[in-house]
XYZ file of C-alpha atoms in Angstrom:
353
model
C -44.746 -33.145 8.511
C -44.305 -30.709 11.497
C -43.988 -27.646 8.847
C -47.514 -28.818 6.941
C -48.725 -28.636 10.555
C -47.615 -25.552 11.947
C -48.674 -24.342 8.233
C -52.174 -25.361 8.553
C -52.729 -24.417 12.436
C -51.778 -20.653 11.069
C -53.835 -20.846 7.556
C -56.824 -21.859 9.258
C -57.939 -19.481 11.327
C -57.131 -16.820 8.426
C -58.818 -18.866 5.706
C -62.248 -19.260 8.186
C -62.375 -15.096 8.105
C -61.895 -14.838 4.691
C -58.112 -13.586 4.729
C -55.436 -14.143 2.476
C -52.576 -16.090 3.267
C -48.875 -14.391 3.046
C -47.002 -16.293 0.094
C -43.702 -17.395 1.404
C -40.314 -15.900 0.147
C -39.678 -18.880 -1.806
C -43.491 -18.744 -3.424
C -43.129 -15.281 -4.350
C -39.540 -16.271 -6.561
C -37.696 -14.338 -4.502
C -34.947 -16.623 -2.047
C -35.493 -17.463 1.135
C -33.689 -15.118 3.754
C -30.231 -16.283 5.430
C -28.859 -15.083 8.342
C -25.920 -12.566 7.782
C -22.457 -13.759 7.055
C -19.642 -12.688 9.030
C -16.824 -9.929 7.950
C -14.006 -11.628 6.421
C -10.767 -9.617 7.452
C -7.643 -9.710 5.603
C -4.817 -10.027 7.951
C -1.941 -6.844 6.665
C 1.370 -7.772 5.655
C 4.410 -7.412 7.858
C 6.675 -4.475 6.861
C 9.696 -5.875 5.193
C 12.582 -6.766 8.067
C 15.732 -4.705 6.919
C 17.923 -2.656 8.027
C 18.997 0.812 5.903
C 22.164 2.868 6.312
C 21.845 5.420 5.627
C 17.675 5.725 5.671
C 18.222 9.596 4.037
C 21.072 10.505 1.626
C 21.904 14.014 2.183
C 24.808 15.470 -0.359
C 24.107 18.785 1.378
C 25.571 21.827 -0.673
C 27.377 21.005 -3.614
C 28.048 22.348 -7.080
C 25.914 21.112 -9.811
C 27.941 18.335 -10.643
C 26.374 16.100 -14.271
C 24.780 13.496 -11.544
C 24.774 12.350 -8.288
C 25.484 9.055 -7.210
C 25.563 6.999 -4.008
C 24.697 3.845 -2.171
C 22.693 2.571 0.335
C 23.343 -0.644 1.991
C 20.646 -3.360 3.342
C 20.855 -6.004 5.701
C 17.882 -8.763 6.517
C 17.201 -8.791 10.127
C 14.440 -11.652 9.529
C 14.115 -15.047 9.327
C 13.112 -15.950 6.113
C 15.054 -14.684 2.462
C 13.461 -11.582 1.308
C 12.980 -11.537 -2.131
C 12.963 -7.603 -3.741
C 10.842 -5.976 -6.377
C 12.421 -3.478 -9.352
C 13.139 -0.424 -7.474
C 11.156 2.670 -8.198
C 11.522 6.131 -8.367
C 9.726 9.428 -7.804
C 11.265 11.031 -10.514
C 12.834 10.228 -14.366
C 16.126 11.584 -13.439
C 16.452 9.018 -10.935
C 17.452 5.447 -11.614
C 18.227 2.758 -9.345
C 19.361 -0.802 -8.753
C 19.482 -3.630 -6.340
C 21.627 -5.964 -5.602
C 21.178 -9.104 -4.716
C 17.864 -9.509 -5.804
C 17.201 -12.145 -2.696
C 18.651 -11.655 0.587
C 19.196 -14.239 2.840
C 18.355 -13.791 6.756
C 21.475 -12.164 7.963
C 22.465 -11.387 4.759
C 23.810 -7.607 3.256
C 22.801 -5.977 0.090
C 23.455 -2.674 -1.531
C 20.941 -0.387 -3.606
C 23.330 2.147 -6.025
C 21.204 4.976 -7.410
C 22.102 8.016 -9.864
C 19.938 11.533 -10.455
C 21.051 12.739 -13.700
C 21.192 16.409 -13.451
C 20.374 18.289 -16.862
C 18.136 20.989 -16.515
C 18.815 21.592 -12.560
C 21.291 24.613 -11.808
C 20.169 25.507 -8.892
C 18.332 24.991 -5.451
C 17.276 21.996 -2.925
C 16.329 18.610 -4.411
C 14.346 15.952 -2.940
C 13.672 12.564 -4.506
C 12.713 9.329 -3.355
C 13.337 5.553 -4.345
C 10.377 3.084 -3.379
C 11.622 -0.461 -2.078
C 9.079 -3.534 -2.012
C 9.502 -6.945 -1.477
C 7.123 -9.837 -2.625
C 4.872 -11.343 0.518
C 5.683 -8.011 2.772
C 3.566 -4.684 3.031
C 2.921 -2.897 -0.088
C 3.812 0.094 1.402
C 7.691 -0.814 1.651
C 10.506 0.994 2.457
C 10.814 4.556 1.568
C 14.550 5.857 0.883
C 15.471 9.746 0.415
C 18.121 11.790 -1.404
C 18.712 15.532 -0.755
C 20.800 17.811 -1.803
C 21.167 21.826 -2.194
C 23.021 22.845 -5.327
C 25.003 25.534 -6.047
C 26.569 26.384 -9.563
C 30.218 26.209 -9.752
C 30.104 29.755 -11.605
C 27.861 32.985 -10.883
C 27.298 35.982 -12.721
C 25.694 39.441 -12.074
C 23.249 39.850 -13.080
C 21.960 36.713 -14.017
C 20.158 37.957 -17.410
C 20.762 40.585 -20.070
C 17.495 42.815 -20.704
C 17.639 44.304 -23.433
C 14.287 46.472 -23.635
C 12.781 47.917 -27.082
C 15.872 48.234 -29.326
C 15.885 50.404 -32.303
C 17.185 48.397 -35.269
C 21.230 49.728 -35.889
C 21.432 50.653 -32.543
C 23.742 48.848 -29.959
C 23.892 48.954 -26.414
C 26.796 47.392 -24.001
C 26.576 45.385 -20.354
C 29.641 44.541 -18.021
C 28.448 41.201 -16.164
C 30.530 40.490 -13.254
C 31.759 36.973 -13.440
C 33.130 34.265 -10.641
C 33.261 30.290 -9.185
C 31.586 29.904 -6.419
C 34.116 27.286 -5.056
C 37.123 30.198 -5.299
C 39.257 28.248 -7.897
C 40.657 29.728 -10.980
C 37.804 30.686 -13.227
C 39.492 28.576 -15.926
C 37.182 30.105 -18.678
C 38.515 28.953 -22.531
C 35.622 30.213 -24.856
C 33.256 32.596 -24.711
C 30.193 32.046 -27.177
C 27.436 34.016 -28.564
C 24.477 32.810 -30.221
C 24.473 35.279 -32.884
C 27.323 36.810 -34.397
C 25.639 40.615 -33.746
C 26.625 40.011 -29.760
C 30.219 40.757 -28.999
C 32.090 39.268 -25.962
C 35.082 39.022 -23.969
C 36.503 37.987 -20.713
C 38.448 40.912 -18.590
C 40.318 39.489 -15.314
C 39.846 41.343 -12.384
C 43.195 42.138 -10.190
C 44.218 40.160 -7.582
C 42.116 37.199 -8.338
C 41.726 34.815 -10.644
C 38.187 33.512 -9.742
C 36.660 36.638 -10.518
C 36.082 38.606 -14.032
C 34.004 40.695 -16.173
C 32.135 39.973 -19.182
C 32.231 43.396 -21.861
C 29.346 42.533 -23.982
C 28.002 44.539 -26.796
C 24.359 43.706 -28.986
C 23.864 45.586 -32.090
C 20.106 45.196 -33.267
C 20.121 43.594 -36.590
C 17.618 42.050 -38.635
C 14.057 42.201 -39.020
C 11.852 43.927 -36.170
C 11.433 40.792 -33.929
C 11.288 39.111 -30.662
C 14.625 38.665 -29.360
C 15.971 35.520 -27.142
C 19.750 34.627 -27.185
C 22.370 33.566 -25.193
C 26.459 33.621 -24.433
C 27.894 30.030 -23.400
C 30.808 30.079 -21.537
C 33.340 26.868 -21.688
C 35.947 25.453 -19.535
C 38.615 22.775 -20.184
C 35.396 20.861 -21.885
C 35.008 22.199 -25.499
C 31.813 20.749 -25.595
C 30.085 21.108 -22.063
C 28.849 24.403 -21.678
C 29.593 25.199 -17.975
C 27.511 28.859 -17.901
C 25.435 30.983 -19.934
C 24.317 34.440 -19.774
C 20.753 34.638 -21.370
C 20.231 37.997 -23.626
C 16.201 39.083 -24.384
C 13.952 41.514 -25.059
C 12.756 43.570 -28.808
C 14.474 44.336 -31.699
C 11.724 47.021 -33.300
C 11.911 49.382 -36.655
C 9.738 52.484 -36.982
C 6.913 50.430 -35.967
C 5.787 48.715 -32.548
C 3.404 45.873 -32.686
C 1.650 44.658 -29.819
C 1.608 41.139 -31.098
C 4.331 40.235 -34.246
C 1.325 37.330 -34.679
C -2.127 35.958 -34.176
C -2.819 32.400 -33.296
C -6.825 32.225 -33.240
C -7.837 28.647 -31.738
C -11.608 27.793 -32.731
C -13.378 25.091 -30.842
C -16.548 23.033 -32.147
C -16.807 25.311 -34.861
C -18.171 27.882 -32.615
C -18.128 30.938 -33.772
C -16.113 32.974 -31.388
C -15.059 36.920 -30.156
C -13.147 38.682 -31.775
C -9.327 39.208 -31.817
C -7.245 42.743 -32.156
C -3.653 43.795 -31.955
C -2.028 47.839 -31.728
C 0.058 49.183 -33.552
C 2.068 52.583 -32.515
C 5.375 54.519 -33.954
C 8.352 53.656 -31.727
C 9.265 56.882 -31.859
C 6.569 58.969 -29.790
C 7.230 61.939 -31.609
C 6.473 60.557 -34.890
C 2.780 60.889 -36.171
C 2.009 57.363 -37.397
C -0.722 56.894 -40.284
C -1.700 52.896 -41.577
C -3.553 52.830 -44.963
C -4.897 49.438 -46.935
C -5.541 47.281 -44.139
C -6.037 43.760 -45.773
C -5.870 40.455 -45.337
C -5.009 37.332 -47.351
C -8.367 35.071 -45.906
C -11.303 35.691 -47.129
C -13.562 34.685 -44.041
C -11.933 37.478 -41.897
C -13.142 41.452 -41.532
C -10.438 43.907 -40.505
C -11.442 47.301 -38.603
C -8.683 50.052 -37.760
C -9.373 52.967 -35.236
C -7.322 55.150 -33.814
C -6.441 55.159 -29.796
C -6.231 58.260 -27.947
C -3.974 60.526 -27.326
C -2.302 59.480 -31.004
C -1.073 56.435 -29.325
C -1.720 54.933 -31.953
C -4.598 52.134 -33.566
C -5.727 48.613 -32.823
C -6.623 46.511 -35.900
C -10.008 44.542 -34.263
C -9.700 40.864 -36.255
C -12.999 39.183 -36.673
C -14.408 36.187 -38.310
C -17.399 36.432 -40.797
C -17.698 32.592 -41.861
C -15.523 29.425 -40.398
C -12.886 27.964 -42.711
C -13.471 24.311 -43.266
C -10.230 23.785 -41.765
C -6.946 25.483 -40.178
C -5.964 27.772 -42.411
C -3.087 30.435 -42.305
C -2.427 33.708 -44.054
C -1.502 37.756 -43.367
C -2.619 40.742 -42.395
C -0.974 43.131 -44.495
C -1.083 47.172 -44.191
C 1.228 50.463 -45.486
C 2.753 53.256 -43.157
C 3.916 56.435 -43.873
C 7.149 55.334 -41.863
C 10.235 54.873 -44.396
C 11.635 52.348 -42.197
C 8.822 50.364 -42.552
C 6.910 51.206 -45.495
C 4.567 47.925 -45.069
C 4.313 45.556 -42.226
C 2.588 41.876 -42.835
C 1.484 40.121 -39.273
C 1.070 36.667 -40.029
C -2.409 34.889 -39.029
C -3.265 31.314 -37.778
C -7.009 29.824 -37.414
C -6.808 26.673 -36.048
C -9.821 24.400 -36.397
C -10.275 22.064 -33.086
C -12.788 19.733 -32.553
C -13.251 17.698 -28.901
C-alpha cells in the first residue's frame, strides 16, 4: 500500500503535465537491479610439509654411463599423513618412483630415479622431478638432477671429412684415441660400416691408455653423399663405446648440386621453379650435356650454360599439376666417358591443408 501511495505521489504531477512515467525495470522485462556481491576468495593451499635430502642431486663430472640412478629421502614434518601423487619428470628419459605413497607424521620415504642416457654423449644435463600431494599446493616440490657428462673415450679429430672424392681414389687419416680416466684402452674390435673402409689400431709407446687409428677410405660404387662410421668395442662385444663418423661425397666425372629433387606443392597452387647445377669434377675438362628429358609430362626443362664454363643450370618448371603425388626422373647425356648418362630422381608431393 505504501509503495502504491509513493508511486501515485510521483506519477500524479507528471501525468498532470502530460509527461510519460518511466516504467519500472520489471515492467520492461528485465531483472530488478540487485546489490553487488562481495568477491569470494579461495584460500591458498599450503606447501607440502616435507624435508627432502638432498634437494639437488649433482653427479658432478662423470664418464657417460648407460644411466644415472639415485635416491632422494623424504620426511613428513607435519601433523597429518601425506598422500603423494605419482611423480612426474621434465624428460621422457627420466623415471621416478616414490615409496611409500602415504607418509605418516614423522615418517620417512624414498624417491628413486633412473635417467636413461642413450643418445647423450657429452655436456651438462639438468633434469627435474615434480612431486605433488593431495590437499597441498599444486606447485608441489621440485627436485633437480645435474651431471656433466664426459665420454669415457675421446678421439681427435672427432669426425672425418672426405670432401669430394673421385671414384677409385683412396684417402688416409690418422686419429688419436684415448681414455679420459687414464685406464687401459681395452678396445677389442674396430667395426667399419662399409667394406671400403679399413681401420687398424696402433699402440703409442709408453702408454696403454692412448693409441692411434690408421684409417683408409676408398671411393667405390656410384656417385653419392657418404655418411659412414667406425664403431669401437671393448669388453662387451655388442656395446659400442665410441665411434668415428665419416662423411663426404663420392663423385665421378659429373658433380650435381642436388642428387635428388623433392618438390612440395601445397593446396594445388602452382609453385615457382626449381633448379640444379651440373659441372665436371675436373675443372680442366669441358662438359657437354644433351638430350635433357623428364619422364613426367607435367614438367618442362630448360638448360642454360653458366658463366666461365662452370657447367650448366637445369631449370625445372611445372606446366600442369599432377592429380596426386608422383615420382619420375630427369635424365641427360654427357660427353664424359665415366658417366655418359646421368639420372636425377624427381618427386612432386601434392599436399593439402
